[in-house]
mmCIF file of C-alpha atoms in Angstrom:
data_model
loop_
_atom_site.group_PDB
_atom_site.id
_atom_site.type_symbol
_atom_site.label_atom_id
_atom_site.label_comp_id
_atom_site.label_asym_id
_atom_site.label_seq_id
_atom_site.Cartn_x
_atom_site.Cartn_y
_atom_site.Cartn_z
ATOM 1 C CA MET A 1 63.472 101.161 76.042
ATOM 2 C CA SER A 2 60.415 103.214 76.802
ATOM 3 C CA LEU A 3 57.740 103.860 74.214
ATOM 4 C CA ILE A 4 58.622 107.557 74.049
ATOM 5 C CA LYS A 5 62.267 106.759 73.311
ATOM 6 C CA ARG A 6 61.261 104.327 70.574
ATOM 7 C CA ILE A 7 59.022 107.003 69.002
ATOM 8 C CA LEU A 8 61.826 109.575 69.169
ATOM 9 C CA TRP A 9 64.294 107.132 67.608
ATOM 10 C CA ALA A 10 61.773 106.341 64.859
ATOM 11 C CA ILE A 11 61.268 110.029 64.148
ATOM 12 C CA ALA A 12 65.023 110.612 64.072
ATOM 13 C CA ALA A 13 65.513 107.649 61.734
ATOM 14 C CA LEU A 14 62.744 108.915 59.459
ATOM 15 C CA LEU A 15 64.249 112.404 59.349
ATOM 16 C CA LEU A 16 67.664 110.936 58.594
ATOM 17 C CA LEU A 17 66.139 108.842 55.824
ATOM 18 C CA LEU A 18 64.414 111.901 54.354
ATOM 19 C CA VAL A 19 67.697 113.818 54.409
ATOM 20 C CA LEU A 20 69.572 110.948 52.753
ATOM 21 C CA VAL A 21 66.908 110.524 50.073
ATOM 22 C CA SER A 22 66.992 114.285 49.374
ATOM 23 C CA PHE A 23 70.592 113.934 48.157
ATOM 24 C CA PHE A 24 69.265 111.875 45.236
ATOM 25 C CA LEU A 25 66.439 114.262 44.337
ATOM 26 C CA PRO A 26 66.953 116.859 41.562
ATOM 27 C CA GLY A 27 68.123 120.269 42.697
ATOM 28 C CA THR A 28 66.351 122.087 39.874
ATOM 29 C CA VAL A 29 62.867 121.804 38.423
ATOM 30 C CA HIS A 30 61.748 122.616 34.878
ATOM 31 C CA ILE A 31 58.118 123.502 34.224
ATOM 32 C CA GLU A 32 56.595 124.564 30.924
ATOM 33 C CA ARG A 33 53.279 124.977 29.161
ATOM 34 C CA SER A 34 52.538 126.088 25.603
ATOM 35 C CA LYS A 35 49.678 127.515 23.600
ATOM 36 C CA VAL A 36 49.084 128.728 20.050
ATOM 37 C CA ILE A 37 47.899 132.337 19.935
ATOM 38 C CA LYS A 38 46.224 133.705 16.819
ATOM 39 C CA ALA A 39 48.345 136.833 16.657
ATOM 40 C CA PRO A 40 51.813 137.557 15.208
ATOM 41 C CA PRO A 41 54.918 137.222 17.416
ATOM 42 C CA ALA A 42 55.293 141.007 17.525
ATOM 43 C CA THR A 43 51.915 141.371 19.249
ATOM 44 C CA VAL A 44 52.654 138.729 21.894
ATOM 45 C CA PHE A 45 56.187 140.076 22.387
ATOM 46 C CA SER A 46 54.842 143.575 23.056
ATOM 47 C CA LEU A 47 52.979 142.156 26.079
ATOM 48 C CA VAL A 48 55.558 139.825 27.654
ATOM 49 C CA ASN A 49 58.302 142.438 27.103
ATOM 50 C CA ASN A 50 56.399 145.237 28.889
ATOM 51 C CA LEU A 51 56.069 144.829 32.654
ATOM 52 C CA ARG A 52 53.243 147.384 32.758
ATOM 53 C CA THR A 53 50.988 144.856 30.996
ATOM 54 C CA TYR A 54 51.572 142.038 33.499
ATOM 55 C CA ASP A 55 48.632 143.013 35.706
ATOM 56 C CA ASP A 56 46.386 142.325 32.704
ATOM 57 C CA TRP A 57 47.368 138.682 32.243
ATOM 58 C CA MET A 58 49.903 137.446 34.830
ATOM 59 C CA PRO A 59 47.963 135.126 37.216
ATOM 60 C CA TRP A 60 50.172 135.845 40.262
ATOM 61 C CA ASN A 61 49.562 139.595 39.936
ATOM 62 C CA ARG A 62 45.854 138.926 40.338
ATOM 63 C CA LYS A 63 46.004 136.817 43.481
ATOM 64 C CA ASP A 64 46.314 139.816 45.813
ATOM 65 C CA PRO A 65 44.567 143.065 44.785
ATOM 66 C CA ASN A 66 46.450 144.817 47.609
ATOM 67 C CA MET A 67 49.882 143.790 46.328
ATOM 68 C CA ARG A 68 52.238 146.773 46.147
ATOM 69 C CA GLN A 69 54.578 147.172 43.170
ATOM 70 C CA THR A 70 57.639 149.367 42.710
ATOM 71 C CA PHE A 71 59.020 149.701 39.180
ATOM 72 C CA GLY A 72 62.656 150.245 38.314
ATOM 73 C CA ASP A 73 64.112 152.808 35.906
ATOM 74 C CA LYS A 74 62.775 150.829 32.928
ATOM 75 C CA ASP A 75 59.463 149.052 32.536
ATOM 76 C CA ALA A 76 60.133 147.304 29.194
ATOM 77 C CA GLY A 77 63.042 145.468 27.562
ATOM 78 C CA MET A 78 66.264 144.119 29.023
ATOM 79 C CA GLY A 79 66.965 145.596 32.437
ATOM 80 C CA ALA A 80 63.330 146.414 33.191
ATOM 81 C CA SER A 81 62.237 145.363 36.681
ATOM 82 C CA TYR A 82 59.698 145.659 39.431
ATOM 83 C CA SER A 83 59.514 144.526 43.055
ATOM 84 C CA TRP A 84 56.387 143.491 44.908
ATOM 85 C CA THR A 85 55.292 143.002 48.484
ATOM 86 C CA SER A 86 52.197 141.137 49.621
ATOM 87 C CA GLN A 87 50.656 139.878 52.843
ATOM 88 C CA ASP A 88 49.303 136.915 50.883
ATOM 89 C CA LYS A 89 51.593 133.942 51.511
ATOM 90 C CA GLN A 90 50.912 132.631 48.002
ATOM 91 C CA VAL A 91 52.323 135.850 46.538
ATOM 92 C CA GLY A 92 54.968 136.887 49.094
ATOM 93 C CA ASN A 93 57.730 139.353 48.246
ATOM 94 C CA GLY A 94 60.197 139.416 45.407
ATOM 95 C CA THR A 95 61.736 141.109 42.389
ATOM 96 C CA LEU A 96 61.317 140.363 38.691
ATOM 97 C CA THR A 97 63.942 141.523 36.173
ATOM 98 C CA ILE A 98 64.040 141.057 32.397
ATOM 99 C CA THR A 99 67.500 139.620 31.711
ATOM 100 C CA GLU A 100 67.159 138.960 27.974
ATOM 101 C CA SER A 101 64.893 140.408 25.325
ATOM 102 C CA VAL A 102 65.049 139.318 21.664
ATOM 103 C CA PRO A 103 62.383 141.104 19.599
ATOM 104 C CA ASP A 104 59.546 138.799 18.509
ATOM 105 C CA GLN A 105 61.456 135.694 19.701
ATOM 106 C CA LYS A 106 61.912 135.482 23.461
ATOM 107 C CA VAL A 107 61.901 137.230 26.821
ATOM 108 C CA THR A 108 63.769 135.847 29.841
ATOM 109 C CA THR A 109 63.258 137.025 33.420
ATOM 110 C CA ALA A 110 64.935 136.384 36.772
ATOM 111 C CA LEU A 111 62.591 135.947 39.742
ATOM 112 C CA ASP A 112 64.248 136.668 43.083
ATOM 113 C CA PHE A 113 62.219 135.451 46.070
ATOM 114 C CA GLY A 114 64.813 136.387 48.693
ATOM 115 C CA ASP A 115 65.407 133.525 51.156
ATOM 116 C CA MET A 116 63.191 131.302 49.006
ATOM 117 C CA GLY A 117 65.730 131.398 46.173
ATOM 118 C CA THR A 118 65.636 132.459 42.521
ATOM 119 C CA SER A 119 64.281 131.057 39.299
ATOM 120 C CA LEU A 120 64.575 131.761 35.593
ATOM 121 C CA ASP A 121 61.296 132.364 33.839
ATOM 122 C CA GLY A 122 60.700 133.013 30.155
ATOM 123 C CA TRP A 123 58.637 132.915 27.008
ATOM 124 C CA LEU A 124 59.709 131.495 23.643
ATOM 125 C CA LEU A 125 57.783 132.736 20.596
ATOM 126 C CA THR A 126 57.706 130.727 17.369
ATOM 127 C CA PRO A 127 55.698 131.803 14.301
ATOM 128 C CA VAL A 128 53.254 129.180 13.008
ATOM 129 C CA ASP A 129 50.665 129.249 10.240
ATOM 130 C CA SER A 130 47.860 130.228 12.604
ATOM 131 C CA GLY A 131 49.823 132.776 14.627
ATOM 132 C CA THR A 132 52.419 132.247 17.374
ATOM 133 C CA ARG A 133 53.290 129.231 19.490
ATOM 134 C CA VAL A 134 54.161 130.507 22.968
ATOM 135 C CA VAL A 135 56.135 128.365 25.415
ATOM 136 C CA TRP A 136 56.133 129.629 29.008
ATOM 137 C CA TYR A 137 58.806 127.911 31.084
ATOM 138 C CA MET A 138 60.397 128.131 34.522
ATOM 139 C CA ASP A 139 63.670 126.694 35.795
ATOM 140 C CA SER A 140 63.735 126.828 39.588
ATOM 141 C CA LYS A 141 66.655 126.057 41.866
ATOM 142 C CA MET A 142 65.234 124.125 44.804
ATOM 143 C CA THR A 143 68.311 124.417 47.019
ATOM 144 C CA GLY A 144 69.793 127.353 48.914
ATOM 145 C CA LYS A 145 72.241 128.369 51.607
ATOM 146 C CA ASN A 146 69.932 127.130 54.357
ATOM 147 C CA PRO A 147 70.270 123.299 54.598
ATOM 148 C CA PHE A 148 66.716 122.959 55.908
ATOM 149 C CA TYR A 149 65.293 124.870 52.942
ATOM 150 C CA SER A 150 67.398 122.744 50.613
ATOM 151 C CA VAL A 151 65.947 119.481 51.920
ATOM 152 C CA VAL A 152 62.381 120.758 52.008
ATOM 153 C CA GLY A 153 62.823 122.483 48.644
ATOM 154 C CA LYS A 154 63.836 119.283 46.882
ATOM 155 C CA TYR A 155 60.706 117.520 48.132
ATOM 156 C CA MET A 156 58.584 120.494 47.104
ATOM 157 C CA GLY A 157 60.130 120.201 43.653
ATOM 158 C CA LEU A 158 58.354 116.874 43.204
ATOM 159 C CA PHE A 159 55.019 118.703 43.269
ATOM 160 C CA MET A 160 56.000 121.972 41.554
ATOM 161 C CA ASP A 161 54.577 121.040 38.151
ATOM 162 C CA LYS A 162 51.128 120.358 39.606
ATOM 163 C CA MET A 163 51.354 123.458 41.811
ATOM 164 C CA VAL A 164 52.563 125.970 39.198
ATOM 165 C CA GLY A 165 51.411 124.377 35.940
ATOM 166 C CA PRO A 166 47.751 125.467 36.317
ATOM 167 C CA ASP A 167 48.910 129.070 36.849
ATOM 168 C CA PHE A 168 50.904 128.891 33.617
ATOM 169 C CA GLU A 169 47.853 127.561 31.774
ATOM 170 C CA GLN A 170 45.672 130.325 33.202
ATOM 171 C CA GLY A 171 48.266 132.963 32.305
ATOM 172 C CA LEU A 172 48.583 131.685 28.736
ATOM 173 C CA ASP A 173 44.811 131.756 28.342
ATOM 174 C CA SER A 174 44.773 135.393 29.482
ATOM 175 C CA LEU A 175 47.758 136.231 27.251
ATOM 176 C CA LYS A 176 45.976 134.613 24.310
ATOM 177 C CA SER A 177 42.779 136.558 24.928
ATOM 178 C CA LEU A 178 44.615 139.866 25.298
ATOM 179 C CA SER A 179 46.889 139.296 22.275
ATOM 180 C CA GLU A 180 44.051 138.297 19.978
ATOM 181 C CA ARG A 181 41.945 141.221 21.172
ATOM 182 C CA ASN A 182 44.829 143.639 20.545
ATOM 183 C CA HIS A 183 45.552 142.156 17.116
ATOM 184 C CA SER A 184 42.539 142.638 14.936
ATOM 185 C CA PRO A 185 44.078 144.106 11.762
ATOM 186 C CA ARG A 186 41.836 144.998 8.896
ATOM 187 C CA PRO A 187 42.835 143.357 5.639
ATOM 188 C CA PRO A 188 45.250 145.177 3.346
ATOM 189 C CA VAL A 189 44.176 146.837 0.121
ATOM 190 C CA ILE A 190 45.533 144.919 -2.874
ATOM 191 C CA LYS A 191 45.105 146.004 -6.481
ATOM 192 C CA LEU A 192 46.393 143.773 -9.255
ATOM 193 C CA ASP A 193 47.786 145.253 -12.452
ATOM 194 C CA THR A 194 49.949 144.528 -15.479
ATOM 195 C CA SER A 195 52.981 146.598 -16.303
ATOM 196 C CA SER A 196 56.120 146.830 -18.366
ATOM 197 C CA VAL A 197 59.284 147.280 -16.321
ATOM 198 C CA ALA A 198 62.351 149.026 -17.662
ATOM 199 C CA ALA A 199 65.871 147.657 -17.447
ATOM 200 C CA MET A 200 67.637 148.894 -14.320
ATOM 201 C CA THR A 201 71.120 149.149 -12.889
ATOM 202 C CA VAL A 202 70.721 148.117 -9.254
ATOM 203 C CA LEU A 203 73.208 148.359 -6.426
ATOM 204 C CA TYR A 204 72.349 145.837 -3.709
ATOM 205 C CA ILE A 205 73.511 144.097 -0.550
ATOM 206 C CA ALA A 206 72.682 140.502 0.410
ATOM 207 C CA ASP A 207 71.872 139.768 4.050
ATOM 208 C CA SER A 208 69.626 137.654 6.276
ATOM 209 C CA ALA A 209 67.223 138.254 9.153
ATOM 210 C CA LYS A 210 65.773 136.211 12.026
ATOM 211 C CA ASP A 211 62.471 138.096 12.239
ATOM 212 C CA GLY A 212 60.497 141.009 10.867
ATOM 213 C CA GLY A 213 62.015 143.466 13.302
ATOM 214 C CA GLU A 214 65.535 142.587 12.187
ATOM 215 C CA ILE A 215 64.556 142.998 8.519
ATOM 216 C CA ALA A 216 63.320 146.532 9.213
ATOM 217 C CA ARG A 217 66.483 147.441 11.124
ATOM 218 C CA LYS A 218 68.811 146.028 8.478
ATOM 219 C CA LEU A 219 66.950 147.624 5.567
ATOM 220 C CA SER A 220 67.222 150.991 7.305
ATOM 221 C CA ILE A 221 70.991 150.610 7.653
ATOM 222 C CA ILE A 222 71.503 149.265 4.127
ATOM 223 C CA TYR A 223 69.469 151.970 2.403
ATOM 224 C CA GLY A 224 70.274 154.894 4.650
ATOM 225 C CA GLN A 225 73.936 154.271 5.385
ATOM 226 C CA GLU A 226 75.754 151.712 3.269
ATOM 227 C CA LEU A 227 74.190 152.224 -0.157
ATOM 228 C CA GLY A 228 73.515 155.903 0.484
ATOM 229 C CA ALA A 229 77.143 156.605 1.368
ATOM 230 C CA PHE A 230 78.415 154.673 -1.675
ATOM 231 C CA ILE A 231 76.041 156.497 -4.054
ATOM 232 C CA ASN A 232 77.197 159.880 -2.759
ATOM 233 C CA LYS A 233 80.836 158.850 -2.972
ATOM 234 C CA GLN A 234 80.442 157.708 -6.595
ATOM 235 C CA HIS A 235 78.343 160.755 -7.563
ATOM 236 C CA LEU A 236 75.430 158.561 -8.626
ATOM 237 C CA LYS A 237 71.713 159.291 -8.531
ATOM 238 C CA MET A 238 68.843 157.102 -7.375
ATOM 239 C CA VAL A 239 66.312 156.768 -10.184
ATOM 240 C CA GLY A 240 63.628 154.827 -8.331
ATOM 241 C CA ALA A 241 62.333 153.646 -4.974
ATOM 242 C CA PRO A 242 64.271 151.159 -2.785
ATOM 243 C CA MET A 243 63.580 147.511 -3.592
ATOM 244 C CA ALA A 244 64.252 144.037 -2.217
ATOM 245 C CA TRP A 245 64.211 140.392 -3.273
ATOM 246 C CA TYR A 246 63.367 137.710 -0.690
ATOM 247 C CA SER A 247 64.255 134.013 -0.810
ATOM 248 C CA GLY A 248 61.755 131.699 0.876
ATOM 249 C CA ASP A 249 58.869 132.498 3.185
ATOM 250 C CA GLN A 250 60.165 131.364 6.588
ATOM 251 C CA PHE A 251 62.709 132.770 9.005
ATOM 252 C CA PRO A 252 65.669 132.976 8.950
ATOM 253 C CA LEU A 253 65.121 134.785 5.658
ATOM 254 C CA MET A 254 67.674 135.654 2.995
ATOM 255 C CA PHE A 255 67.151 138.919 1.157
ATOM 256 C CA GLU A 256 68.841 141.308 -1.251
ATOM 257 C CA ALA A 257 68.123 145.012 -0.674
ATOM 258 C CA GLY A 258 68.945 147.425 -3.474
ATOM 259 C CA VAL A 259 68.350 150.774 -5.150
ATOM 260 C CA PRO A 260 68.251 151.603 -8.870
ATOM 261 C CA VAL A 261 70.855 154.143 -9.966
ATOM 262 C CA ASP A 262 71.392 156.235 -13.113
ATOM 263 C CA LYS A 263 74.579 154.479 -14.223
ATOM 264 C CA ALA A 264 77.025 151.749 -13.310
ATOM 265 C CA PRO A 265 79.822 152.811 -10.976
ATOM 266 C CA ALA A 266 83.468 152.311 -11.902
ATOM 267 C CA GLY A 267 83.540 149.507 -9.355
ATOM 268 C CA VAL A 268 81.894 148.261 -6.169
ATOM 269 C CA GLU A 269 83.354 147.837 -2.710
ATOM 270 C CA GLY A 270 82.746 145.906 0.498
ATOM 271 C CA ARG A 271 79.599 143.844 0.369
ATOM 272 C CA ILE A 272 77.917 146.066 -2.239
ATOM 273 C CA LYS A 273 77.143 144.285 -5.504
ATOM 274 C CA MET A 274 75.614 145.359 -8.807
ATOM 275 C CA ARG A 275 73.155 143.739 -11.187
ATOM 276 C CA ARG A 276 71.415 144.726 -14.396
ATOM 277 C CA THR A 277 67.765 143.724 -14.520
ATOM 278 C CA ALA A 278 65.996 142.994 -17.782
ATOM 279 C CA ALA A 279 63.151 144.974 -19.273
ATOM 280 C CA GLY A 280 59.894 143.186 -19.946
ATOM 281 C CA PRO A 281 56.290 142.542 -18.933
ATOM 282 C CA ALA A 282 55.312 142.041 -15.324
ATOM 283 C CA LEU A 283 52.360 141.436 -13.044
ATOM 284 C CA VAL A 284 52.065 143.837 -10.114
ATOM 285 C CA ALA A 285 50.265 143.699 -6.788
ATOM 286 C CA HIS A 286 49.873 147.247 -5.428
ATOM 287 C CA PHE A 287 49.728 146.665 -1.682
ATOM 288 C CA TRP A 288 48.664 149.044 1.125
ATOM 289 C CA GLY A 289 48.966 147.665 4.635
ATOM 290 C CA PRO A 290 51.322 146.443 7.399
ATOM 291 C CA TYR A 291 54.368 144.550 6.164
ATOM 292 C CA GLU A 292 53.405 141.550 8.310
ATOM 293 C CA LEU A 293 50.451 141.061 5.931
ATOM 294 C CA ASP A 294 52.718 140.999 2.855
ATOM 295 C CA PRO A 295 52.117 137.253 2.326
ATOM 296 C CA MET A 296 48.555 138.132 1.296
ATOM 297 C CA GLY A 297 49.974 140.310 -1.466
ATOM 298 C CA TYR A 298 52.271 137.533 -2.658
ATOM 299 C CA LYS A 299 49.387 135.050 -2.652
ATOM 300 C CA ALA A 300 47.202 137.400 -4.703
ATOM 301 C CA LEU A 301 50.087 137.843 -7.148
ATOM 302 C CA ALA A 302 50.677 134.067 -7.393
ATOM 303 C CA ASP A 303 46.961 133.476 -8.036
ATOM 304 C CA SER A 304 47.011 136.149 -10.736
ATOM 305 C CA LEU A 305 50.066 134.536 -12.339
ATOM 306 C CA ALA A 306 48.377 131.119 -12.360
ATOM 307 C CA LYS A 307 45.243 132.516 -14.011
ATOM 308 C CA SER A 308 47.226 134.452 -16.613
ATOM 309 C CA GLY A 309 48.842 131.327 -18.022
ATOM 310 C CA ARG A 310 52.199 133.092 -18.119
ATOM 311 C CA LYS A 311 55.457 131.941 -16.567
ATOM 312 C CA ALA A 312 57.513 133.733 -13.926
ATOM 313 C CA ALA A 313 60.766 135.218 -15.186
ATOM 314 C CA GLY A 314 62.774 135.150 -11.973
ATOM 315 C CA LEU A 315 61.857 135.994 -8.392
ATOM 316 C CA PRO A 316 59.286 138.640 -7.501
ATOM 317 C CA TYR A 317 60.586 141.728 -5.759
ATOM 318 C CA GLU A 318 59.198 144.508 -3.597
ATOM 319 C CA VAL A 319 59.401 148.207 -4.401
ATOM 320 C CA TYR A 320 58.868 150.479 -1.402
ATOM 321 C CA VAL A 321 56.868 153.296 -2.940
ATOM 322 C CA GLY A 322 55.701 154.621 0.436
ATOM 323 C CA ASP A 323 57.835 155.456 3.449
ATOM 324 C CA PRO A 324 56.589 154.254 6.873
ATOM 325 C CA GLY A 325 58.974 156.737 8.452
ATOM 326 C CA VAL A 326 56.892 159.553 6.973
ATOM 327 C CA GLU A 327 53.402 158.030 6.907
ATOM 328 C CA LYS A 328 52.583 156.439 10.261
ATOM 329 C CA ASP A 329 49.330 154.826 9.064
ATOM 330 C CA LEU A 330 50.648 151.649 7.438
ATOM 331 C CA TYR A 331 47.392 151.250 5.517
ATOM 332 C CA LYS A 332 48.453 154.345 3.560
ATOM 333 C CA VAL A 333 51.964 153.040 2.824
ATOM 334 C CA GLN A 334 52.253 151.564 -0.667
ATOM 335 C CA THR A 335 54.430 148.588 -1.553
ATOM 336 C CA ASP A 336 54.472 147.221 -5.100
ATOM 337 C CA ILE A 337 55.166 143.495 -5.389
ATOM 338 C CA ILE A 338 56.387 142.901 -8.932
ATOM 339 C CA GLN A 339 56.600 139.547 -10.707
ATOM 340 C CA PRO A 340 58.451 139.673 -14.073
ATOM 341 C CA VAL A 341 56.830 137.300 -16.591
ATOM 342 C CA ARG A 342 57.462 135.898 -20.003
#
């Protein structure tokens, strides 16, 4: 056998071996990086959920300044998309679509690279004491209809973490910088006081929420629709601002949202309940600021309670004196956090 034939047979055997080995290599690759960002989940979510912000922090959007983008009908939330074309081989062509969007919790996207296949990309947001822990992940399918691409793709998958991981780290650094720059809230105004609360007849509904956005949505429905409709039906009158009791300080959060009324109804219906609160002394934290800063009001109230030497008489509750639907500057919206004492 000539030398050339032996070389050809060796190459063929090597190629066959590579193909056989590829059958035992994983067909998908998972890559992820994480970082703690000193900003609330809502701030980070507003960036990863809005495709118009991606040029400000997405590393791949910065690789080719001549990249052309075409946005779909939406540019934020589920169904938002944009396509890109680039002469840079590292960028290429493709389409990105937001396939899932859960406020303040996660955003999932589908990346379609045409003949190169698709991948699922996403961000998971978890509140922590110092802000938000962001996990950026990618699940890529390394096989396709073309057998050649499938074999090569599986071998490329062995190096994907080292190839893409640094881009994730760079993107998270940029996302952190942008989020923390965008979130620089001034502290709330908190004024501590003592008071004497009157006994109240309160109609309320118990519910739970996964995040701050869901609390706001549910409170709006409870106050504006469920309790409002029942009060009108029973010919009752509200005699005070809406109020709410919260159990715990971490999500998912249980809460009871209610309104004081002039008298007890003949009966309640559905998930509406009634309670009679007791009259007595109370400590109050008058709070002006965004609701996400409420924990500062509760802390000030707890410190005041400890210094007073008095004991709490039940859970504290919030009274929504101001209406954020009317006053857009949240630093002008008043919330009273009331702690009954004995």
